[in-house]
Short mmCIF file of C-alpha atoms and ligand atoms in Angstrom, two decimals:
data_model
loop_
_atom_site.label_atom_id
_atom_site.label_comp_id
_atom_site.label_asym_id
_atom_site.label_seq_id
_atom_site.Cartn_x
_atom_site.Cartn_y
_atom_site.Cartn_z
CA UNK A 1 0.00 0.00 0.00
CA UNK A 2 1.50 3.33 -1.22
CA UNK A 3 1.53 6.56 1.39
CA UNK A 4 2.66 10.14 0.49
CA UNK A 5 5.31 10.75 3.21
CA UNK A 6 6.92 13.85 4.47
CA UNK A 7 9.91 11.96 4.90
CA UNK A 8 12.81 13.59 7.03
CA UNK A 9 16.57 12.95 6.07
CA UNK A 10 18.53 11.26 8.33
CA UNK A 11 21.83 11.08 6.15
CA UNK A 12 23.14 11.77 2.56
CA UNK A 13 26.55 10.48 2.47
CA UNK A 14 29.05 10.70 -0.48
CA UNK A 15 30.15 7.00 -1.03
CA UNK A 16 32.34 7.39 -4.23
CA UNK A 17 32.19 7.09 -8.03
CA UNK A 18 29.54 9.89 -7.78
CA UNK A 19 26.91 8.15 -5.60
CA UNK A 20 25.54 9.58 -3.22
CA UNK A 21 23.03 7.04 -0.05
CA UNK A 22 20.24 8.62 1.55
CA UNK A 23 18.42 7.42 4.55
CA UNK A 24 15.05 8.35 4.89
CA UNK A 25 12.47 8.22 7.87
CA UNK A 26 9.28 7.28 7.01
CA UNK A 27 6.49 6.00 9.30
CA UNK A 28 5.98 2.36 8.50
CA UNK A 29 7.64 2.17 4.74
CA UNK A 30 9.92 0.40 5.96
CA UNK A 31 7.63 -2.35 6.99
CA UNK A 32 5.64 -2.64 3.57
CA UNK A 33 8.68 -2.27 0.89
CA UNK A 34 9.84 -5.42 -1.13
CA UNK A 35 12.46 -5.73 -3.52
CA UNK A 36 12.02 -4.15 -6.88
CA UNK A 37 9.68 -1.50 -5.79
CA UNK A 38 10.81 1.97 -5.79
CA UNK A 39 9.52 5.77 -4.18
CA UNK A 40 8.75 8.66 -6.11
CA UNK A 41 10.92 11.71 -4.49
CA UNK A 42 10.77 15.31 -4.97
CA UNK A 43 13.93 16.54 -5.07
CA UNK A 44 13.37 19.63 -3.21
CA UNK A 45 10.47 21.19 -0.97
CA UNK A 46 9.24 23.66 -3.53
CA UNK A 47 7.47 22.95 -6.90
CA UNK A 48 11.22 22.88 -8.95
CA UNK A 49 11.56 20.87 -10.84
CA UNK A 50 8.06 19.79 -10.86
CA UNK A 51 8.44 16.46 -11.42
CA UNK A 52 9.17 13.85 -8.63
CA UNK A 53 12.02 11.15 -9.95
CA UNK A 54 12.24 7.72 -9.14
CA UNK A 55 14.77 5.75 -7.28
CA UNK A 56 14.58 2.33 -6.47
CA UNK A 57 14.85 1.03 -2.66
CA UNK A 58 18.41 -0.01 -2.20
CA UNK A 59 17.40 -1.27 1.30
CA UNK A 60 15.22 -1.23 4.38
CA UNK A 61 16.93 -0.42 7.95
CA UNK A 62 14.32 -0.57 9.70
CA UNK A 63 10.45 -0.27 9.55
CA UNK A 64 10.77 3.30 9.47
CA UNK A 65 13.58 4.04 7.64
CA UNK A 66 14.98 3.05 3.91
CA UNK A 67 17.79 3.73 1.79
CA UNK A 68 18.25 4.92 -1.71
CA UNK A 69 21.68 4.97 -3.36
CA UNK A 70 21.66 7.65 -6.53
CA UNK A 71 24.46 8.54 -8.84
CA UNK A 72 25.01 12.68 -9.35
CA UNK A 73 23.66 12.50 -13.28
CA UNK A 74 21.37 16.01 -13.66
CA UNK A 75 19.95 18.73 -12.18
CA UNK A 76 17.61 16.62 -10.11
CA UNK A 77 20.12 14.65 -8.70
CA UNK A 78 22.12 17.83 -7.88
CA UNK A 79 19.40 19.40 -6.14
CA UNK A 80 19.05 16.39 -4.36
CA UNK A 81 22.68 15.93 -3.44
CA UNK A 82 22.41 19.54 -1.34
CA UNK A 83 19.81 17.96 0.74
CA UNK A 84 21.14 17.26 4.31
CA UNK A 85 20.09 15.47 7.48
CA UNK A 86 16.52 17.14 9.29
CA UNK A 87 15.25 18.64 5.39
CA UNK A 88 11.95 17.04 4.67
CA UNK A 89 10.60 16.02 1.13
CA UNK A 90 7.97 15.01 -0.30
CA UNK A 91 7.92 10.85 -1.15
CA UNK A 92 5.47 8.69 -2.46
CA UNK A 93 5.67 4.94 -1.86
CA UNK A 94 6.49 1.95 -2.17
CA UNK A 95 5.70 1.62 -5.49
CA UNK A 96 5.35 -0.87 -8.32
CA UNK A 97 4.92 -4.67 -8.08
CA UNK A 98 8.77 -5.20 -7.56
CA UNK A 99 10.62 -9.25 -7.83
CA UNK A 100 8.74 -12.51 -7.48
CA UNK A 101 9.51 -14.43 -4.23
CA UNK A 102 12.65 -15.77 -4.82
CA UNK A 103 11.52 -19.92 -4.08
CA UNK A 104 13.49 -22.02 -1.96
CA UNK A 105 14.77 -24.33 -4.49
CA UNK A 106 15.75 -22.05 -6.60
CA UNK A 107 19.65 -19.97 -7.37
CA UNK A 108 18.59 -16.22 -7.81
CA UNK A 109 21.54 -14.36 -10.12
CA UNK A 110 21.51 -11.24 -9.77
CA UNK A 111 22.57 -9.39 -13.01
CA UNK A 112 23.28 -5.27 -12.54
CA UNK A 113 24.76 -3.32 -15.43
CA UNK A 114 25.46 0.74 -14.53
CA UNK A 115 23.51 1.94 -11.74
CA UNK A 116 20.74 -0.60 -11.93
CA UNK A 117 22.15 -2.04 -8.58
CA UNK A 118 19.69 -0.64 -5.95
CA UNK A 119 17.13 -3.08 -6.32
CA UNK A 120 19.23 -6.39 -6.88
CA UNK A 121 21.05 -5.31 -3.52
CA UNK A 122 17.27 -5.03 -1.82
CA UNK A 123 16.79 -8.43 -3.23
CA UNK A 124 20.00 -10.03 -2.54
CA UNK A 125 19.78 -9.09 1.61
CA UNK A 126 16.55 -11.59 1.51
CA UNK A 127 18.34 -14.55 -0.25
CA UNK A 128 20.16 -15.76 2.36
CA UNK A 129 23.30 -15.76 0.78
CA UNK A 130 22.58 -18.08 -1.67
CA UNK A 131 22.61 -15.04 -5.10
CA UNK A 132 24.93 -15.00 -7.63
CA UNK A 133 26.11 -11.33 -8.21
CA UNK A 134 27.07 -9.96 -11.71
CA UNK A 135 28.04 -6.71 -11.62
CA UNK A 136 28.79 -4.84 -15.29
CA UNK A 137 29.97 -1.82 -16.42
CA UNK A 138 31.77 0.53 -18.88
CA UNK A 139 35.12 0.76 -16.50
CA UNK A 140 36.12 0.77 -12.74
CA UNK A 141 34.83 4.13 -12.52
CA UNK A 142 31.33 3.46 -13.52
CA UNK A 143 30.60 0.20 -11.31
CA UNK A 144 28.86 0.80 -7.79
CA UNK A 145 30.55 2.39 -5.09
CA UNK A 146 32.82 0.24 -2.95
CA UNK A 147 30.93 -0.15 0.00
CA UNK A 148 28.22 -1.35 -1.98
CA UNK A 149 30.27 -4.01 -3.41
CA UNK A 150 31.95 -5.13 -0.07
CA UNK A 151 27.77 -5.01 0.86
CA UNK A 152 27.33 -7.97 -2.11
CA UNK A 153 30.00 -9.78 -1.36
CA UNK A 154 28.22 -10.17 2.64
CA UNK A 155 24.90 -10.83 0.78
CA UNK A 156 25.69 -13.10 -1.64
CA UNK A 157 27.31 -16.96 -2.69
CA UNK A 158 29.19 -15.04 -5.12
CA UNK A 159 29.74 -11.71 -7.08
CA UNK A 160 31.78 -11.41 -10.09
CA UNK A 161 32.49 -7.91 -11.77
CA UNK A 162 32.96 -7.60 -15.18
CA UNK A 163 34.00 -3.80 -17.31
CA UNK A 164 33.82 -3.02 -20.90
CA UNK A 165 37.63 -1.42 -20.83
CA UNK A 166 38.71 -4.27 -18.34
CA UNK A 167 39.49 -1.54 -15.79
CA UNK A 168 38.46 -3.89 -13.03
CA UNK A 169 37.22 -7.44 -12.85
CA UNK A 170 37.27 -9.70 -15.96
CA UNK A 171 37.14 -7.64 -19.51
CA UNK A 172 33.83 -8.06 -21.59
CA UNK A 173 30.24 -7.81 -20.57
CA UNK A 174 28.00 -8.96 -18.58
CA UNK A 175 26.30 -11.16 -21.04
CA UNK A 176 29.60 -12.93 -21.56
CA UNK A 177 30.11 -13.63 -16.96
CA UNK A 178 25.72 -14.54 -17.46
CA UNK A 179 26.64 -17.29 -20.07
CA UNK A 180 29.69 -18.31 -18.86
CA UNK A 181 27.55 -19.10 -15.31
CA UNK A 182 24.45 -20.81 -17.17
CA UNK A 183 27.26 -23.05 -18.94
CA UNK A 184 29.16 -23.78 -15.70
CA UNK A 185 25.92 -24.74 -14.11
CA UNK A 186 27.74 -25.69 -11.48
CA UNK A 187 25.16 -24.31 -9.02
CA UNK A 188 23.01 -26.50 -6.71
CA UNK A 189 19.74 -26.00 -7.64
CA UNK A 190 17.32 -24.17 -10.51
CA UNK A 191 19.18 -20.83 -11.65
CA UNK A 192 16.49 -17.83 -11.97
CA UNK A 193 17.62 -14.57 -13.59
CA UNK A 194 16.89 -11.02 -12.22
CA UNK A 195 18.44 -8.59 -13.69
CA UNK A 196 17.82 -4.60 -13.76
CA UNK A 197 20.25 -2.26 -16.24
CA UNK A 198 20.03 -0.23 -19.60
CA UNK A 199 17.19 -1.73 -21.74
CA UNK A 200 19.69 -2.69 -24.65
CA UNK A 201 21.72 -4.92 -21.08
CA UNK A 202 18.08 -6.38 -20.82
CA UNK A 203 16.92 -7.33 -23.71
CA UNK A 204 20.74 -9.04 -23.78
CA UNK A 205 19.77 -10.82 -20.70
CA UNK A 206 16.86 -11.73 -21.62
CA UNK A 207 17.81 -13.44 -24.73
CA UNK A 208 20.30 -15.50 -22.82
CA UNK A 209 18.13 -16.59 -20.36
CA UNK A 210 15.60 -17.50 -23.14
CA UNK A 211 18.01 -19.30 -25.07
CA UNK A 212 19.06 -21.06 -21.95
CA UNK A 213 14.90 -22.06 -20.81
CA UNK A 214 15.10 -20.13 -17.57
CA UNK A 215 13.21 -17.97 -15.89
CA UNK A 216 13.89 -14.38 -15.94
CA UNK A 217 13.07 -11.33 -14.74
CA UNK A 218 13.75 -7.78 -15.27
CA UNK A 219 13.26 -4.42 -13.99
CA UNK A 220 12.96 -1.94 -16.10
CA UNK A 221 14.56 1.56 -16.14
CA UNK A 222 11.54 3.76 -18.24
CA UNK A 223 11.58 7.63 -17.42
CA UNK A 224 8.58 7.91 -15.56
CA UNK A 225 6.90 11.30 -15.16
CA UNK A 226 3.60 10.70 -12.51
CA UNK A 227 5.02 7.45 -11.38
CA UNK A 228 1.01 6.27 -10.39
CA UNK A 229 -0.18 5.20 -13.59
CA UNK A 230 -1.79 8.07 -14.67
CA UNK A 231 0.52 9.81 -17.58
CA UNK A 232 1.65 6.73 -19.37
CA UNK A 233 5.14 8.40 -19.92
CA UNK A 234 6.65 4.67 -18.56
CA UNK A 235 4.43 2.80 -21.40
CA UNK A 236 6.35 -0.78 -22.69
CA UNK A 237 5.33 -2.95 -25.75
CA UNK A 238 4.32 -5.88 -24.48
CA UNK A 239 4.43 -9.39 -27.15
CA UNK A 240 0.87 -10.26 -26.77
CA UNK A 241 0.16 -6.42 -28.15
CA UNK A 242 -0.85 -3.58 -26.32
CA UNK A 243 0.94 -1.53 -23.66
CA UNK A 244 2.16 -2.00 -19.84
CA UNK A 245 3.50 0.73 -17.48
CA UNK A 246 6.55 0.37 -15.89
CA UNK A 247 5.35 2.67 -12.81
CA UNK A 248 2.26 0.52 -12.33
CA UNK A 249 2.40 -3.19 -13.95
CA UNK A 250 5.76 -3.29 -13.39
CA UNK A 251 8.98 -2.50 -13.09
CA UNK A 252 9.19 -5.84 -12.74
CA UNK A 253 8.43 -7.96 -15.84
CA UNK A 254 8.74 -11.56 -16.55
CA UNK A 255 11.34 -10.98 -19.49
CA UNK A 256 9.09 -13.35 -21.98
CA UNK A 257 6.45 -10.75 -21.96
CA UNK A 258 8.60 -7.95 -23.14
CA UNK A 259 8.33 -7.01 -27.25
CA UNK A 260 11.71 -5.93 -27.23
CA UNK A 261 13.66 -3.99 -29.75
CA UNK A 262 17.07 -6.04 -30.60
CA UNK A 263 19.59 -3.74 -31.65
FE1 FES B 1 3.05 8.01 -15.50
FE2 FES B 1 4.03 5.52 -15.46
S1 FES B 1 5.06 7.35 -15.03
S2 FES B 1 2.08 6.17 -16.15
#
């Protein structure tokens, strides 16, 4: 159940490679958030910019307080990086459907390219250390901030890191670390892909994982203007025709249903 919050910063920490976590105080969000669902923030306590953005919950400290980890991209982000502990903004939330139960026989992989870490990490802290972590970029510089990392590397089986420029990790992508795991299949039990990322990473994944017959599911990063359903800015073509929105029937889709557009 969503609730508009006047949600008070606690913190708003600089964590490296331009991020930027944010806990926020919330009564009771903290208690109804799952994986994959994400709040709807406005960036400062007046009406500029007008829009609220989205950021996905990155993690859930207690039943009144959540995280969000953001990367300094734009003005919003900027605005919101000025923010500091006692300001108050406006937050609508949780929102979205966000990941299926993860089930108990089953090997969640986590698959992240860029910033599309926040909700995998949400995920991965109720897996009980049994996810697979793949963690993709361009370079070193462009891969989640540190602490985050160490945070997957608690959370998880596993994380491997791969970047474009082979700055850190293995070189390649992280299509070629998915594969080369679904080959290995050296994992006890039935592998299940969730992945979240640019939608060219996605449609990637999802290919694999189709090619492969396994489940998977992805989040999807649409620019969403109302966030509620109501503007159909987040619209997605779905195979069996018509439309979805991100902001309301998803973020979280079952890959299969996607009509994507293969570059
Ligand atoms: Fe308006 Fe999704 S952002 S319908």
């Amino acid at each position: 159940m969503n609730k508009l919050y006047r949600a008070e910063i606690l913190s708003n920490k600089a964590v490296g490679r331009g991020y930027r976590r944010m806990k926020l105080k919330a009564e009771g969000i903290g208690k109804t958030a799952a994986p994959g669902q994400f709040v709807m923030l406005r960036v400062t306590r007046n009406l500029d910019p007008l829009l609220a953005r989205p950021f996905g919950i990155f993690s859930t400290v207690s039943g009144n307080i959540i995280e969000i980890v953001y990367r300094i991209v734009g003005r919003g982000t900027i605005l919101l990086s000025d923010a500091g502990p006692g300001d108050e903004l406006f937050m609508l939330g949780p929102l979205g459907n966000g990941f299926p139960a993860v089930r108990k026989n089953a090997v969640p992989i986590l698959v992240s390219g860029g910033s599309g870490f926040p909700p995998l990490y949400f995920l991965a802290s109720k897996t009980r250390k049994r996810a697979v972590v793949l963690l993709g970029a361009k370079s070193e510089d462009c891969l989640p901030p540190k602490d985050v990392i160490g945070g997957f590397k608690k959370l998880s089986s596993q994380v491997r890191i791969a970047t474009e420029d082979g700055s850190a990790g293995e070189t390649g992508l992280i299509t070629d670390l998915l594969a080369d795991v679904l080959e290995r299949r050296s994992m006890k039990g039935e592998p299940v892909v969730y992945a979240c990322g640019p939608n060219a990473m996605l449609c990637a994944v999802s290919m694999i994982a189709q090619k492969a017959g396994i489940e998977c599911y992805v989040s999807m990063e649409e620019r969403m203007a109302c966030g509620v359903g109501a503007c159909m800015g987040c619209s997605i073509h779905m195979n069996m025709g018509g439309y979805s929105r991100a902001c309301k029937e998803g973020p979280v889709f079952d890959s299969r249903e996607i009509r994507w557009k293969q570059p």
